[in-house]
Tab-separated table of C-alpha atoms and ligand atoms in Angstrom:
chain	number	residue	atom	x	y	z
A	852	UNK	CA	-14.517	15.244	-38.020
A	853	UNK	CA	-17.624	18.075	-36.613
A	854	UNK	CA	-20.685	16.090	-36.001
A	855	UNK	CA	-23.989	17.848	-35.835
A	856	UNK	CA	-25.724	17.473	-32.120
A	857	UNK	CA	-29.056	15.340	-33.835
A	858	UNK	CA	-26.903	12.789	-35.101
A	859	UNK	CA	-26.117	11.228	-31.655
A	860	UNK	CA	-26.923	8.036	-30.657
A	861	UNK	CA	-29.391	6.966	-27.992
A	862	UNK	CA	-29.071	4.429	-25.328
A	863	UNK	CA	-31.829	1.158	-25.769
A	864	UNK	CA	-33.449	0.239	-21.732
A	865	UNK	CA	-31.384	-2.463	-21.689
A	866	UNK	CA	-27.488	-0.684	-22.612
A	867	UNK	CA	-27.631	-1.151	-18.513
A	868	UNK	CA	-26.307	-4.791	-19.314
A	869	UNK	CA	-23.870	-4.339	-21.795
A	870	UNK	CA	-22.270	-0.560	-21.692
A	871	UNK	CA	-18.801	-0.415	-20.241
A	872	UNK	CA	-17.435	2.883	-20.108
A	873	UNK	CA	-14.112	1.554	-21.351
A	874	UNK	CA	-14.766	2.062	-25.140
A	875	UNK	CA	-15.533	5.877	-24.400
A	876	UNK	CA	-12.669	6.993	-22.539
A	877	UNK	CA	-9.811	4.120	-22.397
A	878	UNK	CA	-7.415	1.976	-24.986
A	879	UNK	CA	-5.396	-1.140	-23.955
A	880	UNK	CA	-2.208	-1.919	-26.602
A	881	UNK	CA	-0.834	-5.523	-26.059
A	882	UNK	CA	2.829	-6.765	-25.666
A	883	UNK	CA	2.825	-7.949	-29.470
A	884	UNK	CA	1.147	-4.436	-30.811
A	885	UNK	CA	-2.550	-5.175	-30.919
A	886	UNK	CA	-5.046	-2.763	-29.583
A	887	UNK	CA	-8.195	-3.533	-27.497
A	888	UNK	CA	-11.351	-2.135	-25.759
A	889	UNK	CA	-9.435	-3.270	-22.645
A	890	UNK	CA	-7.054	-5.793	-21.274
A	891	UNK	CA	-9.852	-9.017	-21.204
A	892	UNK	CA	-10.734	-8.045	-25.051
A	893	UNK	CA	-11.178	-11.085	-26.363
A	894	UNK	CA	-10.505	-10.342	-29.651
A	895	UNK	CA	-6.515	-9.084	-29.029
A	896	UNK	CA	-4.669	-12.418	-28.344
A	897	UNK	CA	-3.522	-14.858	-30.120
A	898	UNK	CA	-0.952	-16.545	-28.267
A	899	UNK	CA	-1.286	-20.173	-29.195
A	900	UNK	CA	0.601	-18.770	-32.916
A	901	UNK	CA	3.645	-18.879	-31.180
A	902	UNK	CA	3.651	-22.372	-30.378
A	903	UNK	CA	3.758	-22.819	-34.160
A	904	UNK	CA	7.479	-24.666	-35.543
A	905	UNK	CA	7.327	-22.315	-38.706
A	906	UNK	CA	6.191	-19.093	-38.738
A	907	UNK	CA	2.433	-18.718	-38.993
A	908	UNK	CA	0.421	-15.851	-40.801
A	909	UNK	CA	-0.619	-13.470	-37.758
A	910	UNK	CA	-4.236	-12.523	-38.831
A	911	UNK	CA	-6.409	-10.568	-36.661
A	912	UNK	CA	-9.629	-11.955	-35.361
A	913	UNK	CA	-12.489	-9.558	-37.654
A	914	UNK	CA	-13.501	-7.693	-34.875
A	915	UNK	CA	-9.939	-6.811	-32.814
A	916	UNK	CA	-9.693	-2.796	-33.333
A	917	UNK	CA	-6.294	-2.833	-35.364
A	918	UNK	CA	-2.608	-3.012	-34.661
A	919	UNK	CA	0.350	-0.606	-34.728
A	920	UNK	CA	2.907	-0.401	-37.272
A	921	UNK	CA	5.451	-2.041	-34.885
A	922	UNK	CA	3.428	-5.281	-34.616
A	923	UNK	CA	4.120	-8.884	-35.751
A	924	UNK	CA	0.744	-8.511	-37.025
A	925	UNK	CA	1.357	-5.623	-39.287
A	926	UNK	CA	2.320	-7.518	-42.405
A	927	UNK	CA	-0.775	-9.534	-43.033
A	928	UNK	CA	-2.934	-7.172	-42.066
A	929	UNK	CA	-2.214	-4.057	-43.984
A	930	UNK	CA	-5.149	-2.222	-43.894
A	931	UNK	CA	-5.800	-2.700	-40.130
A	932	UNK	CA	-2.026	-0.831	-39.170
A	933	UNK	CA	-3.255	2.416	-37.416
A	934	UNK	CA	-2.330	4.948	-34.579
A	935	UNK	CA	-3.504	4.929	-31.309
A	936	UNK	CA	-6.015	7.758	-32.013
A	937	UNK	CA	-7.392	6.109	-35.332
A	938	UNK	CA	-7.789	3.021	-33.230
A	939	UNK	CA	-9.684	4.520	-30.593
A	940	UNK	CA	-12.219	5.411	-33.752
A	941	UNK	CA	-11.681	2.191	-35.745
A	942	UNK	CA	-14.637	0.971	-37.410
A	943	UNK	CA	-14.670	-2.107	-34.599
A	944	UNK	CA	-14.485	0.437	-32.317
A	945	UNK	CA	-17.265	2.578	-33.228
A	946	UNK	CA	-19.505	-0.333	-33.591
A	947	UNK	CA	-18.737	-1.400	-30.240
A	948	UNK	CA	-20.272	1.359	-28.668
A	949	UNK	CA	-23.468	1.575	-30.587
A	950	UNK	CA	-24.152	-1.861	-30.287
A	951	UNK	CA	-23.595	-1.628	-26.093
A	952	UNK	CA	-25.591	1.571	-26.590
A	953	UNK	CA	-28.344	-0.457	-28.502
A	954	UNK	CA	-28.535	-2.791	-25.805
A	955	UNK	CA	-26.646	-5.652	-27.928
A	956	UNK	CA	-23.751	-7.739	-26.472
A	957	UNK	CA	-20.538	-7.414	-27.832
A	958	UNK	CA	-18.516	-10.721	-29.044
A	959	UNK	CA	-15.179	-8.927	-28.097
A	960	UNK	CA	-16.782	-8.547	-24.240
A	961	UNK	CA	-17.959	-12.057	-23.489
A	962	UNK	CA	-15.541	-12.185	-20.998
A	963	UNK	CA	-16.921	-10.178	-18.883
A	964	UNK	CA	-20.624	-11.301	-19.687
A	965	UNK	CA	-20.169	-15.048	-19.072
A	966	UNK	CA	-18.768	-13.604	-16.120
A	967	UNK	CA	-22.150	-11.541	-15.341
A	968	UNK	CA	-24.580	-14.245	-16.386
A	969	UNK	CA	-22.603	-16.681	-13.912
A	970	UNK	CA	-22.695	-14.547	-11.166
A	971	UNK	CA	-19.065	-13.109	-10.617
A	972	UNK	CA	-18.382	-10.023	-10.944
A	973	UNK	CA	-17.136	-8.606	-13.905
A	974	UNK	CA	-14.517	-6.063	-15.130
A	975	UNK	CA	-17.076	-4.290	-17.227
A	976	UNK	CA	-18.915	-3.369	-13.556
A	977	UNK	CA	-15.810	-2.662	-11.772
A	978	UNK	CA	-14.972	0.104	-14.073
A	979	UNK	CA	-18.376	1.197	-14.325
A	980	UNK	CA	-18.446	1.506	-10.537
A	981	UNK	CA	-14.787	2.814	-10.782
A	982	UNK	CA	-15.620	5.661	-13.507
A	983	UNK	CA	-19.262	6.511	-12.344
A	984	UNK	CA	-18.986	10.135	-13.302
A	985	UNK	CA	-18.465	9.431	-16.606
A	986	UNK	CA	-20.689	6.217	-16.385
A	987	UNK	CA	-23.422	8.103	-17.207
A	988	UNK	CA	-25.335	6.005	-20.966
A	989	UNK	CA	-27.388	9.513	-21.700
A	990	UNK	CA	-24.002	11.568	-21.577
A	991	UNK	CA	-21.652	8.592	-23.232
A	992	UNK	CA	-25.039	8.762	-25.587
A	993	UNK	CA	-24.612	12.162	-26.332
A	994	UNK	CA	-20.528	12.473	-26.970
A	995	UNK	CA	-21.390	9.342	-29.680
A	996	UNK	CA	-21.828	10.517	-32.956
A	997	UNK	CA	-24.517	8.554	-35.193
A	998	UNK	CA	-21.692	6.613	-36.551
A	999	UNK	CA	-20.241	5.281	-33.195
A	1000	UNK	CA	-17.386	8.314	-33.330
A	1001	UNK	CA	-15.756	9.763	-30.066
A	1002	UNK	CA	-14.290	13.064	-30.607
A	1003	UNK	CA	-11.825	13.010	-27.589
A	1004	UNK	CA	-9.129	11.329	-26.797
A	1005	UNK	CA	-9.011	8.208	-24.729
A	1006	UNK	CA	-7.593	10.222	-21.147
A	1007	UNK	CA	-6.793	6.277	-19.261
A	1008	UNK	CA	-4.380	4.133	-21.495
A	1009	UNK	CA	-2.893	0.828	-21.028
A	1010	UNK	CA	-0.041	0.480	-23.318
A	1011	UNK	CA	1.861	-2.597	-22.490
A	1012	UNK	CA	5.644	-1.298	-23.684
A	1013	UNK	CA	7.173	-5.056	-24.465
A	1014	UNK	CA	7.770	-8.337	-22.659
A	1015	UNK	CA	11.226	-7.408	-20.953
A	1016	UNK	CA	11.118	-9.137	-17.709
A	1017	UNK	CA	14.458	-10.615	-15.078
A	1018	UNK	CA	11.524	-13.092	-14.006
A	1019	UNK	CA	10.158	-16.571	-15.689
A	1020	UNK	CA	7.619	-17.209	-13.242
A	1021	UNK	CA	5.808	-20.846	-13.171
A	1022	UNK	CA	2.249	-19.627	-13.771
A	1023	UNK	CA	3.916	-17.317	-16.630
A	1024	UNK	CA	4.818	-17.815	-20.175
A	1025	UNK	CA	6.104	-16.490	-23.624
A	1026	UNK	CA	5.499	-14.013	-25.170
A	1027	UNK	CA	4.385	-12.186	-21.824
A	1028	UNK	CA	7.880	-12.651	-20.669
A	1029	UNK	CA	11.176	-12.182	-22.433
A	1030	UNK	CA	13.159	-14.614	-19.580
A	1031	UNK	CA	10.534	-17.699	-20.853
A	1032	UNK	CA	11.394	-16.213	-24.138
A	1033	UNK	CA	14.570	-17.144	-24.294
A	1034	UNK	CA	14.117	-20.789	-23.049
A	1035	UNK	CA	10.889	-21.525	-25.217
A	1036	UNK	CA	10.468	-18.989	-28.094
A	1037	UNK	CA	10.278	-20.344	-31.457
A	1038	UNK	CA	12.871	-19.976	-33.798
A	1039	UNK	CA	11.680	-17.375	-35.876
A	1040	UNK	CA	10.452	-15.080	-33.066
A	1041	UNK	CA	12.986	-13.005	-30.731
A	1042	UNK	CA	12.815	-13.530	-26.764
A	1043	UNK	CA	12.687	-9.658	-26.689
A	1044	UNK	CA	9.242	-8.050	-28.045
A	1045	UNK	CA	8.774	-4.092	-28.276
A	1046	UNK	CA	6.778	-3.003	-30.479
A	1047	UNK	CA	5.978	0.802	-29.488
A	1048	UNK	CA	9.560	1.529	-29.083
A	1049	UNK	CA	10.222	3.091	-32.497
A	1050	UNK	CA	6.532	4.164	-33.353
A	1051	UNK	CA	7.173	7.856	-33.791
A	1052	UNK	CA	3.303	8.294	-34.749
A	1053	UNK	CA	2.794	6.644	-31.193
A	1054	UNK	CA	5.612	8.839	-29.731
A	1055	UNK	CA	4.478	11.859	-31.157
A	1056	UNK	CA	0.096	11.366	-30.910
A	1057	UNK	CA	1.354	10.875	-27.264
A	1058	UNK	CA	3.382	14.173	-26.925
A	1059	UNK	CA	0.493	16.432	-28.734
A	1060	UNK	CA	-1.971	14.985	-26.042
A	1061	UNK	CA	-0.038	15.024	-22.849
A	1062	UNK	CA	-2.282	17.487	-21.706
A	1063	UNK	CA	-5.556	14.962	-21.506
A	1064	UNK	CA	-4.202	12.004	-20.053
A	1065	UNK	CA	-5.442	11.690	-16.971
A	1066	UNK	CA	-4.916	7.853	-15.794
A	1067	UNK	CA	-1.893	5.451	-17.126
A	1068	UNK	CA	-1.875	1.565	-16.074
A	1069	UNK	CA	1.377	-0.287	-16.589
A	1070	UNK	CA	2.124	-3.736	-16.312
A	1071	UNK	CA	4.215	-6.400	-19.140
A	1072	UNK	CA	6.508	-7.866	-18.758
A	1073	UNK	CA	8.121	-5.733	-15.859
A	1074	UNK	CA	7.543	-2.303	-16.303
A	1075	UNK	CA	10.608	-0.904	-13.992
A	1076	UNK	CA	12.510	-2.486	-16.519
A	1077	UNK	CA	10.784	-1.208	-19.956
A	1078	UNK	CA	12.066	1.489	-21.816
A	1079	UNK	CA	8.712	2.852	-23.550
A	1080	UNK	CA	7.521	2.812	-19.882
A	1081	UNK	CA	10.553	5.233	-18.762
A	1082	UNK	CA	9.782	7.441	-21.682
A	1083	UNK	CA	6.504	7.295	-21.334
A	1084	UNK	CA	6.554	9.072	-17.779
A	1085	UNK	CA	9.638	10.979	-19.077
A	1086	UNK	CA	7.490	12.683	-21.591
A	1087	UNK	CA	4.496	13.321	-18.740
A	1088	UNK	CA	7.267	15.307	-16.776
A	1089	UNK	CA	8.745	16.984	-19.531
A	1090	UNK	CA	5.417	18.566	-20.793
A	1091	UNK	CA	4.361	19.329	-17.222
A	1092	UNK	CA	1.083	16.958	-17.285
A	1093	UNK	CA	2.803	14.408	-14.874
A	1094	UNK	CA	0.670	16.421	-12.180
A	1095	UNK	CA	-2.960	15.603	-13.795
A	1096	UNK	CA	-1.982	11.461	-14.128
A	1097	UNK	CA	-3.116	8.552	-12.055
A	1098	UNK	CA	-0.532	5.511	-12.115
A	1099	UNK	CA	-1.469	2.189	-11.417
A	1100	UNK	CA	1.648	-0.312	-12.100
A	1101	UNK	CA	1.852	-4.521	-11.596
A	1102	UNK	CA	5.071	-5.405	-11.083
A	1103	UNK	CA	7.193	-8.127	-9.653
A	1104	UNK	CA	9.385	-5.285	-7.689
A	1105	UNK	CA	12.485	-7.990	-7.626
A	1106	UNK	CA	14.829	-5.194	-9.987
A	1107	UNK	CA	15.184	-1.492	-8.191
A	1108	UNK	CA	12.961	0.944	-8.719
A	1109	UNK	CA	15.714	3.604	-8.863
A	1110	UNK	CA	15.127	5.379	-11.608
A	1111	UNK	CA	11.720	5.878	-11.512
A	1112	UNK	CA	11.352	7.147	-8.049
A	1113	UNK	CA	12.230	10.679	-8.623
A	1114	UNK	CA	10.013	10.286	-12.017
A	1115	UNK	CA	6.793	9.280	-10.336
A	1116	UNK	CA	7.238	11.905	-7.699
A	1117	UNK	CA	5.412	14.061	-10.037
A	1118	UNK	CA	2.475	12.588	-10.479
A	1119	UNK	CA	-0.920	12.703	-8.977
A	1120	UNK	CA	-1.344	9.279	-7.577
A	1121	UNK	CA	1.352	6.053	-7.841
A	1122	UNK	CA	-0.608	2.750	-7.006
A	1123	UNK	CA	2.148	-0.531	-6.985
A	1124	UNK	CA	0.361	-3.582	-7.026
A	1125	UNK	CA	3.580	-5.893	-5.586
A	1126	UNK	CA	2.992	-9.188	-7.052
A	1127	UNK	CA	3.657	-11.432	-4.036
A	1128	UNK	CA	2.927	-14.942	-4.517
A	1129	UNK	CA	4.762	-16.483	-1.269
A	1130	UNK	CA	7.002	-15.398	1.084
A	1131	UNK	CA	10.816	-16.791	1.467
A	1132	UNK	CA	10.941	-19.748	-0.971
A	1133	UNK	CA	7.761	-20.309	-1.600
A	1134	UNK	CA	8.012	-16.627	-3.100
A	1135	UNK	CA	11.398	-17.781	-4.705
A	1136	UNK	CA	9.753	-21.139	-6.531
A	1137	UNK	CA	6.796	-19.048	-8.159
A	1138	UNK	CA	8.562	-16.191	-9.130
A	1139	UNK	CA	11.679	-17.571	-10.796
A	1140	UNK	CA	14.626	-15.550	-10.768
A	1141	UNK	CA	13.382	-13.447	-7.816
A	1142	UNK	CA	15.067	-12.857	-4.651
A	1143	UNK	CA	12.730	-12.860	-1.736
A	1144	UNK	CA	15.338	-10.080	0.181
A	1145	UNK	CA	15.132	-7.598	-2.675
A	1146	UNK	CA	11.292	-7.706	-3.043
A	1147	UNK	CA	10.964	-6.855	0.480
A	1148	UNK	CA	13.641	-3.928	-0.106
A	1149	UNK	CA	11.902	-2.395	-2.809
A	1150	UNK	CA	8.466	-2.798	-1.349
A	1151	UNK	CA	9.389	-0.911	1.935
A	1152	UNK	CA	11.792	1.796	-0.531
A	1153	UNK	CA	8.874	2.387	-2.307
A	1154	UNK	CA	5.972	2.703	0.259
A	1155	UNK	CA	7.579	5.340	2.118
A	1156	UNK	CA	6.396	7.965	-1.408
A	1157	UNK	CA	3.783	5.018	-2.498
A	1158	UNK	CA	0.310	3.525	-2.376
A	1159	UNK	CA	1.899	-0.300	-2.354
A	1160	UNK	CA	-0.399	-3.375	-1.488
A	1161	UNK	CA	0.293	-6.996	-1.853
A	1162	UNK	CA	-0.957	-8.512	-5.574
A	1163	UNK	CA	-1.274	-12.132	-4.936
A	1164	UNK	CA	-2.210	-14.746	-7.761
A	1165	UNK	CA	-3.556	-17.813	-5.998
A	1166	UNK	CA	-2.741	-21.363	-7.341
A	1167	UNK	CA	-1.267	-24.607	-6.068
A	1168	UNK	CA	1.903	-23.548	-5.565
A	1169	UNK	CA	0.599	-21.108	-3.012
A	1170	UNK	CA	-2.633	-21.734	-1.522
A	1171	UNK	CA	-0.664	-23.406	1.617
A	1172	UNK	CA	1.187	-20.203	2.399
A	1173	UNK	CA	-1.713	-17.623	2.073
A	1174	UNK	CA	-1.339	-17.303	5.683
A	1175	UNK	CA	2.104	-16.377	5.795
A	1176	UNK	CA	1.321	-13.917	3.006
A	1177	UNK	CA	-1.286	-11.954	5.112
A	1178	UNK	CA	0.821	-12.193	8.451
A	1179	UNK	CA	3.659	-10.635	6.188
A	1180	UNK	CA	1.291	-8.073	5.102
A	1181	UNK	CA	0.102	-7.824	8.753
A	1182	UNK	CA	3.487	-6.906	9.515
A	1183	UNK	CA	4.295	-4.524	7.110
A	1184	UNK	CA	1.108	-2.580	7.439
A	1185	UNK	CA	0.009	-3.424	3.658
A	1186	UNK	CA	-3.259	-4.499	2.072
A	1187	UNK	CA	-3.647	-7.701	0.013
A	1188	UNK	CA	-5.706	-8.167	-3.153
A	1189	UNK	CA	-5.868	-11.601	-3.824
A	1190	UNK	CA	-8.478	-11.697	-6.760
A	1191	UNK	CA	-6.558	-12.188	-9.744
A	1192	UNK	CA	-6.784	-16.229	-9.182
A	1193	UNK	CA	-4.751	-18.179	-11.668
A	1194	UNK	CA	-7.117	-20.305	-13.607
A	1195	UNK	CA	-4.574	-21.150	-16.639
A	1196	UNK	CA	-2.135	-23.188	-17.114
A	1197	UNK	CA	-4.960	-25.403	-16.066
A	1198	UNK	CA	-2.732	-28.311	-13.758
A	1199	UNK	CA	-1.526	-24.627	-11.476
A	1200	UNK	CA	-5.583	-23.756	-11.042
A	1201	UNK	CA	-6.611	-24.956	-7.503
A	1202	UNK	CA	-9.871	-25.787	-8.806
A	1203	UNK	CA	-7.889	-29.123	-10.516
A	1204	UNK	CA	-6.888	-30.120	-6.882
A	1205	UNK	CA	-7.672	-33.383	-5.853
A	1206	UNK	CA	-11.223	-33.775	-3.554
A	1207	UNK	CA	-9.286	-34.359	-0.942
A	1208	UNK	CA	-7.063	-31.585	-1.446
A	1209	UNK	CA	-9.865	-29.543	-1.722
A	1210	UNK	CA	-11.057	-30.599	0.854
A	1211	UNK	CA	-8.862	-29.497	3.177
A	1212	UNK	CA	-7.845	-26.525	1.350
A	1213	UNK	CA	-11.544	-25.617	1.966
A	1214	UNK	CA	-10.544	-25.910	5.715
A	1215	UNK	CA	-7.719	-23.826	5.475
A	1216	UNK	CA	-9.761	-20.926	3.843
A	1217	UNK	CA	-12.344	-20.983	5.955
A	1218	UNK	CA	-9.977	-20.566	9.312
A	1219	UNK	CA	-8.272	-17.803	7.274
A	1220	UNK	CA	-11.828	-15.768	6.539
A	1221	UNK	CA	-12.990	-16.131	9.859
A	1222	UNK	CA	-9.510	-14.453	10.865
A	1223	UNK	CA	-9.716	-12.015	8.489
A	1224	UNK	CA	-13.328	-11.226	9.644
A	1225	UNK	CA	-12.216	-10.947	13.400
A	1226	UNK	CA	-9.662	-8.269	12.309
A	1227	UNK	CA	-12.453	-6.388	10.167
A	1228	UNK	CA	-9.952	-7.519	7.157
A	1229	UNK	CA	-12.798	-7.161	4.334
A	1230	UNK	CA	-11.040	-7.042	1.442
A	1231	UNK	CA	-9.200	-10.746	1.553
A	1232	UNK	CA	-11.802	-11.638	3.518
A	1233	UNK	CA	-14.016	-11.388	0.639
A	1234	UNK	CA	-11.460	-12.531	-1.990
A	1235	UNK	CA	-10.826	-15.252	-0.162
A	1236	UNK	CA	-14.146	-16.560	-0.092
A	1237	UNK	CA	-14.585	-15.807	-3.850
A	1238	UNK	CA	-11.068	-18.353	-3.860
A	1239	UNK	CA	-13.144	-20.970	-1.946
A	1240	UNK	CA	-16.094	-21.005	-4.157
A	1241	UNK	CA	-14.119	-20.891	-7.513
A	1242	UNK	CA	-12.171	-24.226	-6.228
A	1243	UNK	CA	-14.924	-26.064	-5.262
A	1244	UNK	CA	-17.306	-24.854	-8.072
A	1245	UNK	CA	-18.953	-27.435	-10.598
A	1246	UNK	CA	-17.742	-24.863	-13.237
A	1247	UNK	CA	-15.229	-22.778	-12.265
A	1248	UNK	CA	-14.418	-21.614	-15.878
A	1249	UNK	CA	-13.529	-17.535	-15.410
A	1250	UNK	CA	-15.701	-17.005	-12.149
A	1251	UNK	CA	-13.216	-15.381	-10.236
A	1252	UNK	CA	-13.023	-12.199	-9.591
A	1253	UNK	CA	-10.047	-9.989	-11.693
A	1254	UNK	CA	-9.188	-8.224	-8.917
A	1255	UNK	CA	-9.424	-5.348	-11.176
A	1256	UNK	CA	-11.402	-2.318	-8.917
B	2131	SAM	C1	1.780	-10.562	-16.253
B	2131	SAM	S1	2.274	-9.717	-14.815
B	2131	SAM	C2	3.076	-8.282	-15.467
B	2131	SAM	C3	3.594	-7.323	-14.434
B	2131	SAM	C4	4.773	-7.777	-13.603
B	2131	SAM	N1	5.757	-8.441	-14.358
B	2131	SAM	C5	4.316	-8.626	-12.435
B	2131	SAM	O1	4.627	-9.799	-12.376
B	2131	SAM	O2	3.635	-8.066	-11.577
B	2131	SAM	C6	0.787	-9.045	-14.148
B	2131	SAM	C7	0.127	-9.934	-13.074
B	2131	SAM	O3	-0.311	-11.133	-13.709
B	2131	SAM	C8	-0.098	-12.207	-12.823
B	2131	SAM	N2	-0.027	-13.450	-13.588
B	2131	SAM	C9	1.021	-13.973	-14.240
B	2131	SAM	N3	0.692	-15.153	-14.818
B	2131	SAM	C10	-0.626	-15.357	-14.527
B	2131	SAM	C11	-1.550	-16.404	-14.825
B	2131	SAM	N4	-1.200	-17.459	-15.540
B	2131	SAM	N5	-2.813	-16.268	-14.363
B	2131	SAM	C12	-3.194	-15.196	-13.610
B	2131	SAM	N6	-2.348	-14.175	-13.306
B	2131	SAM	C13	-1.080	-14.271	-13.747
B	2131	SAM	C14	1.188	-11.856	-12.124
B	2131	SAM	O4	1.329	-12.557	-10.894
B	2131	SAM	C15	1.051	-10.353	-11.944
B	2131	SAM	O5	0.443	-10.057	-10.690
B	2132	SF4	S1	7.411	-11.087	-13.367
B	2132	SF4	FE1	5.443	-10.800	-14.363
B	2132	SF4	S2	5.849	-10.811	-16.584
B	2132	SF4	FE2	7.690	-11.556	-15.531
B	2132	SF4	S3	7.475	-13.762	-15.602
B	2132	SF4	FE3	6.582	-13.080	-13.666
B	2132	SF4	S4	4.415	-12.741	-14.055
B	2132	SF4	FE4	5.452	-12.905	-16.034
């Protein structure tokens, strides 16, 4: 669809405080086949439906964007089934952006703006700050067509190909993993989930726009174990666009890398975020299934081509061998984001420690800033002390930083 140039929108004084960039240039597709404006969309998951005995009806919430054909939530919603490029201009979609245009808040976002009006930082400002060039409301104004329409296609995706994953790790659950799958999925689900895999609209809208995707971010599941994902950078390479693409990958590096190494070697940029949540058996506990010897393998196979740094999601189980964490990374020459703080299951979240536990947890954190600050360590330095406050805050509902910059 043409749109004639005075039909754009305009940006209200205060769009400032509730643009994100995200709904102009990015779209997130969940493990069960539901799209979002981004991976904290609130409007995308519905997990609690598969604790149900019998099979429930999976609606979608009246303002998610749609779902693909693949998705458990195709058959009772028939009208919202759509492509990744009729997503991207879903009605949801465009009336996302003119309301964060218009200086409204968007229900889908409140992550991010209970965040804000808490004082954390928010994903919404991390990506702003991340994509400043094209962070820019008079030019996002200008590419929005009265109706809310982008013409171009999203160039940063985040399609989450299925829940395959070796690991069942404690903080972890179904359907985000296939291995909990298969202890705890209900009866009329499968442990295995994949809903892109035979989308041949997906496949193809993919192929015909190689040439404009510019940044990919995989997680899952594990992605060095997802087909989709393998195709996915199969079909970069093949149409030579692998060159033009940013990757940016979570994963629990416990099953070899192999296959993809000679793949990724033609792209721009490979980030790994190495999910490390321990070292030795601390690592072994959390991450369930994992073998302590073959993450350390694959991290040092992989840094040698690689930007790889230490992911670390803080809870109980862990918070007494941060230091061993950061002397490992110390060791290996690696940095450590430790933002991405576990705050559910709720009984894993070290804000439900004990005051006592706290209390010396508080201790602990403290001695490990202040060494982190003598090195010039700033960035789990500062994570750290983000960790501190969210355990000892009166309200530490979703104050943490994501760890997403
Ligand atoms: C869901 S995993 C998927 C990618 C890959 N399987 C991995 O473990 O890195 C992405 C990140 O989420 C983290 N994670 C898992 N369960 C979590 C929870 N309950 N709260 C916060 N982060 C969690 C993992 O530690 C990992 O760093
Ligand atoms: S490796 Fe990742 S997806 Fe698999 S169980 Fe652990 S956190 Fe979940």
């Amino acid at each position: 669809m043409s749109v004639p140039d005075d039909s754009h929108a305009t940006p209200s004084p205060t769009a400032e405080q509730t643009a994100c960039v995200l709904p102009w240039i990015h779209l997130c597709a969940s493990i069960d086949g539901v799209y979002g404006r981004c991976c904290v969309d609130d409007s995308m998951y519905h997990t609690e439906l598969y604790d149900e005995q019998e099979e429930p009806a999976f609606a979608l919430n009246d303002d998610a964007i749609g779902c693909s054909p693949g998705s458990r939530y195709a058959k009772d919603n028939p009208d919202r089934v759509m492509g990744i490029r009729e997503a991207f201009n879903s009605p949801n979609m465009k009336r996302t952006r003119l309301a964060m245009l218009g200086g409204e808040r968007v229900e889908a976002c409140k992550y991010c703006y209970f965040r804000e009006d808490h004082g954390a930082q928010s994903y919404r400002q991390n990506v702003n700050r991340r994509f400043h060039q094209e962070y820019d409301l008079d030019a996002l104004a200008a590419r929005t067509a009265a109706d809310g329409t982008v013409e171009e296609f999203p160039f940063f995706l985040d399609i989450r190909f299925g829940n395959l994953c070796n690991l069942r790790c404690v903080m972890c659950t179904y359907p985000v993993s296939s291995s909990w799958g298969a202890k705890q999925r209900p009866s009329w689900s499968s442990a295995v989930i994949d809903p892109y895999r035979d989308d041949d609209e997906l496949w193809a809208t993919l192929r015909e726009n190689a040439h404009l995707i510019r940044k990919l971010y995989f997680a899952g599941g594990e992605p060095f174990l997802q087909p989709g994902h393998f195709a996915m950078l199969e079909l970069l390479v093949e149409t030579g666009n692998a060159h033009n693409v940013g990757i940016q990958y979570n994963s629990n590096l416990t099953v070899s890398p192999d296959n993809a190494i000679k793949l990724l070697r033609h792209f721009k940029s490979v980030g790994i975020g190495a999910s490390c949540d321990g070292v030795g058996e601390v690592f072994e506990y959390i991450r369930a299934g994992g073998k302590w010897a073959d993450f350390v393998a694959n991290v040092r196979l992989l840094r040698s081509d690689f930007d790889v740094w230490l992911q670390v999601s803080p809870q109980r189980h862990n918070l007494w061998d941060l230091r061993n964490v950061l002397e490992f990374a110390r060791t290996e020459g690696l940095e450590v984001d430790l933002a991405n703080v576990v705050q559910w299951p709720q009984d894993l979240s070290v804000a439900s420690l004990s005051a006592e536990e706290k209390a010396r947890a508080t201790q602990e954190l403290t001695d490990l800033i202040a060494w982190c600050a003598e090195l010039g360590w700033d960035k789990p330095a500062t994570h750290l002390d983000a960790l501190r406050s969210f355990m000892n805050s009166l309200d530490p509902t979703r104050l943490v930083d994501d760890g997403v910059s």
